[in-house]
Tab-separated table of C-alpha atoms in Angstrom:
chain	number	residue	atom	x	y	z
S	1	MET	CA	-293.635	67.873	-57.186
S	2	VAL	CA	-296.115	69.853	-55.101
S	3	LYS	CA	-298.951	68.718	-57.308
S	4	GLN	CA	-297.869	65.084	-56.993
S	5	ASP	CA	-297.892	65.381	-53.209
S	6	LEU	CA	-301.384	66.860	-53.285
S	7	LEU	CA	-302.646	64.117	-55.563
S	8	ALA	CA	-301.140	61.517	-53.274
S	9	ASP	CA	-303.358	62.868	-50.486
S	10	MET	CA	-306.521	62.450	-52.521
S	11	SER	CA	-308.226	59.132	-51.891
S	12	ILE	CA	-307.648	56.425	-54.457
S	13	ASP	CA	-311.406	55.971	-54.782
S	14	ASN	CA	-311.941	59.632	-55.683
S	15	LYS	CA	-309.143	59.574	-58.226
S	16	GLN	CA	-310.446	56.381	-59.801
S	17	THR	CA	-313.955	57.809	-59.995
S	18	LEU	CA	-312.684	60.995	-61.623
S	19	LEU	CA	-310.469	59.156	-64.098
S	20	ARG	CA	-313.255	56.744	-65.043
S	21	ALA	CA	-315.618	59.677	-65.523
S	22	LEU	CA	-312.998	61.499	-67.610
S	23	ALA	CA	-312.515	58.475	-69.864
S	24	GLU	CA	-316.288	58.175	-70.379
S	25	ASP	CA	-316.764	61.916	-70.907
S	26	LEU	CA	-314.017	62.203	-73.497
S	27	LEU	CA	-315.703	59.504	-75.514
S	28	LEU	CA	-318.383	61.918	-76.788
S	29	PRO	CA	-316.117	64.614	-78.301
S	30	PHE	CA	-313.851	61.958	-79.788
S	31	VAL	CA	-316.741	60.066	-81.369
S	32	GLN	CA	-318.108	63.393	-82.654
S	33	LEU	CA	-314.719	64.066	-84.245
S	34	LYS	CA	-314.502	60.579	-85.707
S	35	THR	CA	-317.967	60.658	-87.273
S	36	GLY	CA	-317.526	64.273	-88.413
S	37	LEU	CA	-314.262	63.426	-90.183
S	38	GLU	CA	-315.899	60.426	-91.808
S	39	LEU	CA	-318.702	62.676	-93.019
S	40	LEU	CA	-316.178	65.174	-94.394
S	41	GLU	CA	-314.405	62.408	-96.329
S	42	THR	CA	-317.602	61.660	-98.200
S	43	SER	CA	-318.385	65.282	-99.029
S	44	ASP	CA	-317.335	67.161	-102.139
S	45	HIS	CA	-313.673	68.125	-101.536
S	46	SER	CA	-313.971	71.218	-103.720
S	47	LYS	CA	-316.664	72.556	-101.375
S	48	PRO	CA	-315.563	72.134	-97.741
S	49	ASN	CA	-318.525	71.450	-95.488
S	50	SER	CA	-318.188	74.480	-93.195
S	51	LEU	CA	-321.084	73.338	-91.019
S	52	VAL	CA	-319.356	70.055	-90.171
S	53	ILE	CA	-316.016	71.830	-89.700
S	54	SER	CA	-317.528	74.250	-87.171
S	55	ARG	CA	-319.105	71.283	-85.357
S	56	LEU	CA	-315.681	69.613	-85.197
S	57	GLU	CA	-314.123	72.801	-83.831
S	58	SER	CA	-316.679	72.934	-81.047
S	59	SER	CA	-316.087	69.245	-80.253
S	60	VAL	CA	-312.342	69.876	-79.955
S	61	GLU	CA	-312.973	72.922	-77.759
S	62	ALA	CA	-315.379	70.923	-75.567
S	63	GLY	CA	-312.848	68.101	-75.176
S	64	LEU	CA	-310.059	70.478	-74.203
S	65	ARG	CA	-312.277	72.309	-71.698
S	66	LEU	CA	-313.249	68.977	-70.217
S	67	LEU	CA	-309.602	68.052	-69.697
S	68	GLN	CA	-308.926	71.399	-67.998
S	69	SER	CA	-311.938	70.946	-65.747
S	70	TYR	CA	-310.836	67.483	-64.670
S	71	GLN	CA	-307.360	68.830	-63.977
S	72	LEU	CA	-308.916	71.519	-61.774
S	73	ALA	CA	-311.136	68.950	-60.042
S	74	LEU	CA	-308.078	66.842	-59.227
S	75	ASP	CA	-306.126	69.859	-57.972
S	76	GLY	CA	-309.047	71.459	-56.142
S	77	GLY	CA	-310.126	68.192	-54.599
S	78	ALA	CA	-306.638	67.519	-53.308
S	79	ASP	CA	-306.255	70.430	-50.964
S	80	GLN	CA	-308.282	73.443	-49.871
S	81	ALA	CA	-305.016	75.435	-49.786
S	82	TYR	CA	-304.934	75.143	-53.567
S	83	LEU	CA	-307.910	77.486	-53.850
S	84	GLU	CA	-307.314	81.045	-55.031
S	85	LEU	CA	-310.224	82.846	-53.382
S	86	GLU	CA	-310.714	86.462	-54.434
S	87	PRO	CA	-313.649	88.849	-54.621
S	88	TYR	CA	-315.272	88.872	-58.070
S	89	ALA	CA	-318.383	90.360	-59.631
S	90	ILE	CA	-320.456	87.247	-60.291
S	91	GLY	CA	-322.067	88.964	-63.287
S	92	ALA	CA	-318.652	89.284	-64.947
S	93	ILE	CA	-317.951	85.588	-64.414
S	94	LEU	CA	-321.321	84.675	-65.908
S	95	GLN	CA	-320.669	86.945	-68.921
S	96	ASP	CA	-317.261	85.280	-69.468
S	97	CYS	CA	-318.910	81.874	-69.234
S	98	ALA	CA	-321.679	82.865	-71.671
S	99	HIS	CA	-319.078	84.158	-74.098
S	100	ALA	CA	-317.086	80.907	-73.905
S	101	LEU	CA	-320.200	78.746	-74.290
S	102	THR	CA	-321.728	80.636	-77.220
S	103	PRO	CA	-320.025	78.746	-80.119
S	104	TYR	CA	-320.925	75.413	-78.496
S	105	ALA	CA	-324.490	76.550	-77.834
S	106	GLU	CA	-324.815	77.611	-81.457
S	107	GLN	CA	-324.086	74.048	-82.595
S	108	TYR	CA	-326.953	72.816	-80.422
S	109	SER	CA	-329.449	75.528	-81.486
S	110	THR	CA	-329.339	77.210	-78.091
S	111	ASP	CA	-329.426	80.900	-77.118
S	112	ILE	CA	-327.744	82.030	-73.918
S	113	GLU	CA	-329.092	84.761	-71.658
S	114	VAL	CA	-327.385	86.226	-68.603
S	115	HIS	CA	-329.700	87.467	-65.861
S	116	VAL	CA	-328.046	89.273	-62.960
S	117	THR	CA	-330.008	91.132	-60.316
S	118	VAL	CA	-329.156	94.784	-59.722
S	119	LYS	CA	-328.585	93.902	-56.081
S	120	ALA	CA	-325.689	91.613	-56.983
S	121	ARG	CA	-322.656	91.914	-54.715
S	122	PRO	CA	-319.086	90.691	-55.240
S	123	VAL	CA	-318.533	87.116	-54.154
S	124	LEU	CA	-315.482	85.413	-52.704
S	125	VAL	CA	-314.648	82.602	-55.121
S	126	ASP	CA	-311.902	80.871	-57.066
S	127	LYS	CA	-312.759	82.228	-60.500
S	128	ARG	CA	-311.093	79.321	-62.369
S	129	LEU	CA	-313.231	76.785	-60.521
S	130	VAL	CA	-316.491	78.717	-60.939
S	131	LEU	CA	-315.850	79.317	-64.637
S	132	ALA	CA	-314.944	75.661	-65.214
S	133	ALA	CA	-317.933	74.450	-63.200
S	134	PHE	CA	-320.439	76.715	-64.961
S	135	HIS	CA	-318.941	75.808	-68.311
S	136	CYS	CA	-319.411	72.083	-67.562
S	137	LEU	CA	-322.901	72.701	-66.251
S	138	GLY	CA	-323.827	74.927	-69.178
S	139	SER	CA	-322.556	72.526	-71.812
S	140	SER	CA	-324.402	69.659	-70.091
S	141	PHE	CA	-327.658	71.632	-70.123
S	142	ILE	CA	-327.091	72.596	-73.756
S	143	ARG	CA	-326.672	68.940	-74.778
S	144	ALA	CA	-329.564	67.740	-72.620
S	145	GLN	CA	-332.009	70.300	-74.011
S	146	ALA	CA	-331.161	69.748	-77.678
S	147	THR	CA	-333.488	66.834	-78.159
S	148	SER	CA	-335.561	67.728	-81.153
S	149	GLU	CA	-335.206	67.561	-84.896
S	150	VAL	CA	-337.616	70.483	-85.082
S	151	LYS	CA	-335.722	73.735	-85.675
S	152	ARG	CA	-336.683	75.459	-82.453
S	153	ARG	CA	-334.223	77.383	-80.330
S	154	ASN	CA	-333.505	76.311	-76.769
S	155	ILE	CA	-332.686	78.759	-73.988
S	156	LEU	CA	-329.903	78.556	-71.447
S	157	VAL	CA	-329.996	81.119	-68.645
S	158	LEU	CA	-327.032	82.011	-66.463
S	159	ASN	CA	-328.421	83.732	-63.422
S	160	ALA	CA	-327.247	85.333	-60.194
S	161	HIS	CA	-329.427	86.758	-57.475
S	162	ARG	CA	-329.173	87.623	-53.808
S	163	LEU	CA	-330.011	84.618	-51.598
S	164	ASN	CA	-329.660	86.465	-48.281
S	165	SER	CA	-327.445	89.126	-46.725
S	166	GLN	CA	-324.485	86.722	-46.706
S	167	GLN	CA	-324.801	84.825	-49.986
S	168	MET	CA	-325.440	85.139	-53.706
S	169	LEU	CA	-327.084	82.232	-55.504
S	170	SER	CA	-325.815	81.683	-59.011
S	171	GLY	CA	-326.406	78.912	-61.476
S	172	VAL	CA	-327.470	77.549	-64.826
S	173	TYR	CA	-331.117	77.214	-65.803
S	174	GLY	CA	-333.144	75.865	-68.682
S	175	ARG	CA	-336.078	73.627	-69.467
S	176	MET	CA	-334.795	70.514	-67.730
S	177	SER	CA	-337.014	67.910	-66.167
S	178	GLY	CA	-336.178	65.719	-63.205
S	179	LEU	CA	-333.659	67.995	-61.491
S	180	SER	CA	-334.195	68.064	-57.746
S	181	ASN	CA	-332.093	67.965	-54.600
S	182	GLN	CA	-333.176	64.356	-54.187
S	183	SER	CA	-332.060	63.320	-57.686
S	184	LEU	CA	-328.809	65.259	-57.195
S	185	SER	CA	-328.132	63.507	-53.913
S	186	LEU	CA	-328.843	60.114	-55.487
S	187	ALA	CA	-326.620	60.913	-58.465
S	188	ARG	CA	-323.731	61.802	-56.131
S	189	LYS	CA	-324.072	58.398	-54.490
S	190	LEU	CA	-324.234	56.632	-57.849
S	191	GLN	CA	-321.299	58.532	-59.371
S	192	GLY	CA	-318.669	56.052	-60.526
S	193	LYS	CA	-321.004	53.131	-59.826
S	194	ALA	CA	-323.778	53.621	-62.380
S	195	LYS	CA	-323.617	54.367	-66.080
S	196	GLN	CA	-326.486	56.818	-65.790
S	197	PRO	CA	-326.567	58.447	-62.352
S	198	PHE	CA	-329.356	60.885	-63.333
S	199	ALA	CA	-332.313	58.861	-64.586
S	200	SER	CA	-333.945	61.835	-66.300
S	201	VAL	CA	-330.816	63.182	-67.983
S	202	SER	CA	-328.789	61.392	-70.649
S	203	ALA	CA	-325.419	60.049	-69.522
S	204	ASN	CA	-323.584	62.496	-71.812
S	205	ALA	CA	-325.121	65.422	-69.975
S	206	ALA	CA	-325.160	63.991	-66.458
S	207	SER	CA	-321.406	63.621	-66.136
S	208	GLY	CA	-320.850	67.345	-66.667
S	209	ILE	CA	-323.309	68.111	-63.876
S	210	LEU	CA	-321.426	65.875	-61.456
S	211	LEU	CA	-318.069	67.301	-62.505
S	212	ALA	CA	-319.388	70.825	-61.884
S	213	ASP	CA	-320.636	69.663	-58.499
S	214	SER	CA	-317.165	68.290	-57.636
S	215	LEU	CA	-315.522	71.559	-58.656
S	216	LEU	CA	-317.923	73.684	-56.622
S	217	ALA	CA	-317.862	71.340	-53.642
S	218	GLY	CA	-314.128	72.077	-53.470
S	219	MET	CA	-315.144	75.658	-52.568
S	220	GLN	CA	-317.776	74.449	-50.083
S	221	SER	CA	-320.497	75.556	-52.530
S	222	PRO	CA	-322.098	72.348	-53.799
S	223	LEU	CA	-324.881	72.457	-56.346
S	224	GLN	CA	-328.528	72.621	-55.317
S	225	ALA	CA	-331.742	72.509	-57.311
S	226	SER	CA	-333.106	75.959	-58.025
S	227	VAL	CA	-335.851	77.755	-59.948
S	228	HIS	CA	-335.524	81.099	-61.741
S	229	GLU	CA	-338.595	82.623	-63.409
S	230	SER	CA	-340.056	79.740	-65.416
S	231	TYR	CA	-336.718	77.938	-65.712
S	232	ASN	CA	-335.353	75.213	-63.484
S	233	GLY	CA	-331.728	74.409	-62.956
S	234	LEU	CA	-328.829	73.970	-60.593
S	235	ALA	CA	-327.116	76.705	-58.622
S	236	ALA	CA	-324.495	77.249	-55.943
S	237	ALA	CA	-324.469	79.692	-53.037
S	238	PHE	CA	-321.348	81.855	-52.875
S	239	PRO	CA	-320.351	84.002	-49.898
S	240	ILE	CA	-320.657	87.745	-50.461
S	241	SER	CA	-317.357	89.585	-50.166
S	242	ASN	CA	-317.284	93.005	-48.607
S	243	GLN	CA	-313.952	93.829	-50.206
S	244	ILE	CA	-313.640	95.932	-53.350
S	245	THR	CA	-314.476	94.008	-56.512
S	246	LEU	CA	-311.414	93.012	-58.489
S	247	LEU	CA	-312.196	92.293	-62.129
Z	1	MET	CA	-333.713	53.315	-99.854
Z	2	ALA	CA	-334.938	52.625	-96.329
Z	3	HIS	CA	-336.677	54.550	-93.557
Z	4	VAL	CA	-334.184	54.586	-90.693
Z	5	LEU	CA	-335.260	55.439	-87.155
Z	6	LEU	CA	-332.187	56.856	-85.413
Z	7	ILE	CA	-332.299	57.068	-81.608
Z	8	GLU	CA	-329.356	59.144	-80.403
Z	9	PRO	CA	-329.334	61.516	-77.405
Z	10	ASP	CA	-326.573	63.790	-78.714
Z	11	MET	CA	-327.619	66.248	-81.404
Z	12	LEU	CA	-324.219	66.569	-83.110
Z	13	LEU	CA	-323.691	62.818	-83.340
Z	14	ALA	CA	-327.253	62.469	-84.603
Z	15	HIS	CA	-326.588	65.106	-87.304
Z	16	HIS	CA	-323.409	63.341	-88.434
Z	17	THR	CA	-325.074	59.933	-88.585
Z	18	LYS	CA	-328.229	61.293	-90.237
Z	19	GLU	CA	-326.329	63.224	-92.912
Z	20	TYR	CA	-324.089	60.234	-93.670
Z	21	LEU	CA	-326.982	57.791	-94.020
Z	22	GLU	CA	-328.971	60.294	-96.089
Z	23	GLY	CA	-325.914	60.496	-98.342
Z	24	CYS	CA	-326.275	56.718	-98.758
Z	25	GLY	CA	-329.820	57.242	-99.995
Z	26	HIS	CA	-331.796	56.495	-96.825
Z	27	SER	CA	-334.371	58.711	-95.167
Z	28	VAL	CA	-333.573	59.202	-91.479
Z	29	GLN	CA	-335.882	60.170	-88.658
Z	30	TRP	CA	-333.954	61.290	-85.568
Z	31	ARG	CA	-335.349	60.893	-82.034
Z	32	SER	CA	-333.413	61.549	-78.825
Z	33	ASP	CA	-335.304	59.404	-76.311
Z	34	ALA	CA	-337.301	56.217	-76.071
Z	35	GLN	CA	-340.757	57.771	-75.766
Z	36	THR	CA	-340.440	60.092	-78.761
Z	37	ALA	CA	-338.854	57.205	-80.675
Z	38	ILE	CA	-341.953	55.054	-80.125
Z	39	ASN	CA	-344.111	57.982	-81.268
Z	40	GLY	CA	-341.811	58.464	-84.262
Z	41	ALA	CA	-342.043	54.815	-85.208
Z	42	ASP	CA	-345.809	55.142	-85.082
Z	43	GLU	CA	-345.709	58.103	-87.494
Z	44	VAL	CA	-343.305	56.648	-90.066
Z	45	SER	CA	-343.024	52.875	-89.959
Z	46	PRO	CA	-339.258	52.331	-89.897
Z	47	ASP	CA	-337.559	49.686	-92.006
Z	48	ILE	CA	-334.668	49.579	-89.558
Z	49	VAL	CA	-333.694	51.092	-86.193
Z	50	VAL	CA	-330.223	52.363	-85.212
Z	51	MET	CA	-330.138	53.104	-81.510
Z	52	GLU	CA	-328.114	54.142	-78.455
Z	53	MET	CA	-328.792	52.200	-75.237
Z	54	GLN	CA	-328.073	55.081	-72.828
Z	55	LEU	CA	-331.091	57.337	-73.066
Z	56	ALA	CA	-332.688	59.838	-70.715
Z	57	ALA	CA	-335.772	58.674	-68.766
Z	58	ASN	CA	-336.496	55.261	-70.336
Z	59	SER	CA	-333.425	53.226	-71.221
Z	60	GLY	CA	-332.667	51.634	-74.559
Z	61	MET	CA	-333.520	48.242	-73.100
Z	62	GLU	CA	-336.994	49.497	-72.157
Z	63	PHE	CA	-337.403	50.791	-75.700
Z	64	LEU	CA	-336.398	47.411	-77.127
Z	65	TYR	CA	-338.982	45.495	-75.091
Z	66	GLU	CA	-341.680	48.092	-75.817
Z	67	PHE	CA	-340.867	48.181	-79.527
Z	68	ARG	CA	-340.903	44.407	-79.854
Z	69	SER	CA	-344.233	44.156	-78.059
Z	70	TYR	CA	-346.026	45.609	-81.125
Z	71	THR	CA	-346.851	43.068	-83.818
Z	72	ASP	CA	-345.933	45.431	-86.662
Z	73	TRP	CA	-342.421	45.974	-85.345
Z	74	GLN	CA	-341.529	42.487	-84.152
Z	75	HIS	CA	-339.218	41.797	-87.077
Z	76	VAL	CA	-337.866	45.279	-87.834
Z	77	PRO	CA	-334.052	44.917	-87.733
Z	78	ILE	CA	-332.328	46.799	-84.920
Z	79	ILE	CA	-328.701	47.897	-84.832
Z	80	VAL	CA	-327.317	48.982	-81.473
Z	81	LEU	CA	-324.739	51.792	-81.753
Z	82	THR	CA	-323.810	52.687	-78.221
Z	83	SER	CA	-321.213	54.145	-75.882
Z	84	VAL	CA	-321.645	51.131	-73.581
Z	85	PRO	CA	-319.191	48.283	-74.248
Z	86	ARG	CA	-321.072	45.043	-74.850
Z	87	ALA	CA	-319.270	43.387	-71.944
Z	88	ASP	CA	-320.812	45.947	-69.563
Z	89	PHE	CA	-324.285	44.584	-70.195
Z	90	ASP	CA	-325.161	41.934	-67.695
Z	91	SER	CA	-326.941	39.884	-70.290
Z	92	SER	CA	-326.050	37.022	-72.595
Z	93	SER	CA	-325.931	37.123	-76.353
Z	94	ILE	CA	-329.128	35.042	-76.301
Z	95	LEU	CA	-330.995	38.135	-75.086
Z	96	TRP	CA	-329.822	40.199	-78.067
Z	97	GLU	CA	-330.847	37.361	-80.364
Z	98	GLN	CA	-334.270	37.156	-78.731
Z	99	LEU	CA	-334.700	40.883	-79.246
Z	100	GLU	CA	-333.551	40.441	-82.853
Z	101	VAL	CA	-330.689	42.879	-82.529
Z	102	VAL	CA	-328.799	42.245	-85.762
Z	103	ALA	CA	-325.590	44.002	-84.717
Z	104	TYR	CA	-324.097	45.581	-81.604
Z	105	TYR	CA	-321.489	48.301	-82.122
Z	106	PHE	CA	-319.466	50.153	-79.496
Z	107	LYS	CA	-319.238	53.726	-80.791
Z	108	PRO	CA	-315.443	54.165	-80.531
Z	109	GLU	CA	-314.942	50.995	-82.566
Z	110	ALA	CA	-317.658	51.595	-85.169
Z	111	THR	CA	-317.582	53.656	-88.344
Z	112	LEU	CA	-320.488	55.208	-90.202
Z	113	LEU	CA	-319.445	53.200	-93.260
Z	114	ARG	CA	-319.792	49.983	-91.261
Z	115	ILE	CA	-323.214	51.048	-89.983
Z	116	ALA	CA	-324.346	51.840	-93.527
Z	117	ARG	CA	-323.135	48.432	-94.753
Z	118	THR	CA	-324.829	46.656	-91.845
Z	119	ILE	CA	-328.079	48.454	-92.684
Z	120	ASP	CA	-327.850	47.234	-96.293
Z	121	GLN	CA	-327.081	43.664	-95.179
Z	122	ALA	CA	-329.869	43.625	-92.591
Z	123	LEU	CA	-332.398	44.925	-95.088
Z	124	GLN	CA	-331.330	42.356	-97.648
Z	125	MET	CA	-331.730	39.581	-95.082
Z	126	ALA	CA	-335.113	40.961	-93.952
Z	127	GLY	CA	-336.288	41.107	-97.573
Z	128	ALA	CA	-335.023	37.621	-98.410
């Protein structure tokens, strides 16, 4: 009942945009499943194609995570009171995210690295939202970077560093072109109106970026373009908590 | 056997399609965006193209016009396999005919078997 009341408060436009985006985003894992099953049907039944099966498992996992993230976006977007803000070590959240993303990354020939500065401080966040947002962002980057038939490994970096005395900046980085605050701002305006809100990123990958942005915006930490070492990406600024870290 | 140029932005979908069509006896060259697809077509002259319309940077429509602007590729059959429903394109069927798109499939409604059969039919018609 409480959830229904919260959803009733959310604007119809926002709900429609989210539901349309969900329908479009779920298309990819379902089509992956459909084509994968069709491929399995043609293979030798005495020798199960373990490579295709592991791809199907990661598609199922990605679809389920997507549903959870949209559920969180609907809940989080409905009311700030829904947030469960607690102090967390951002490095631990990034490690959890890297762990969850690893099987998916493996399917797309991607290695994940976690870079956390020694000066990292606990941040005050809703861990569910940050994990869901970074998972969406990470999986989008993984898909967007896997663009070559050549067997080279791609890199995905989850990073956190001190922005100033009040905030930690944490985000997802890789070798992505065309990510800027300007393109992000334009994509937010085009969300729900255009098939491909990010011109430089494929539609499959762009939707995850905008979903992550919605999740983080619910905590007043929207995404911003960022650079880490030689990687570019998107990050969010989280307020540093002076309370004891609760893991 | 035909040389198929597959333009698909998602690696897993590309692997599934590639492996299926290779199982049907075709050789498949996978490219994820319009620019590398043009380069790929230059390297291995494709007999047929299977392509997604939603691509990063240059769209599938840009690829189509660019591809058709080269004399060598003006009559190479093209099959569109996309996540965009046909009705969403603000263009008439005449445009697809002009661009010599032999078939337009919406991914959720298509099967790899149907794509493979369409490739065979299109190649037969092109050879006739």
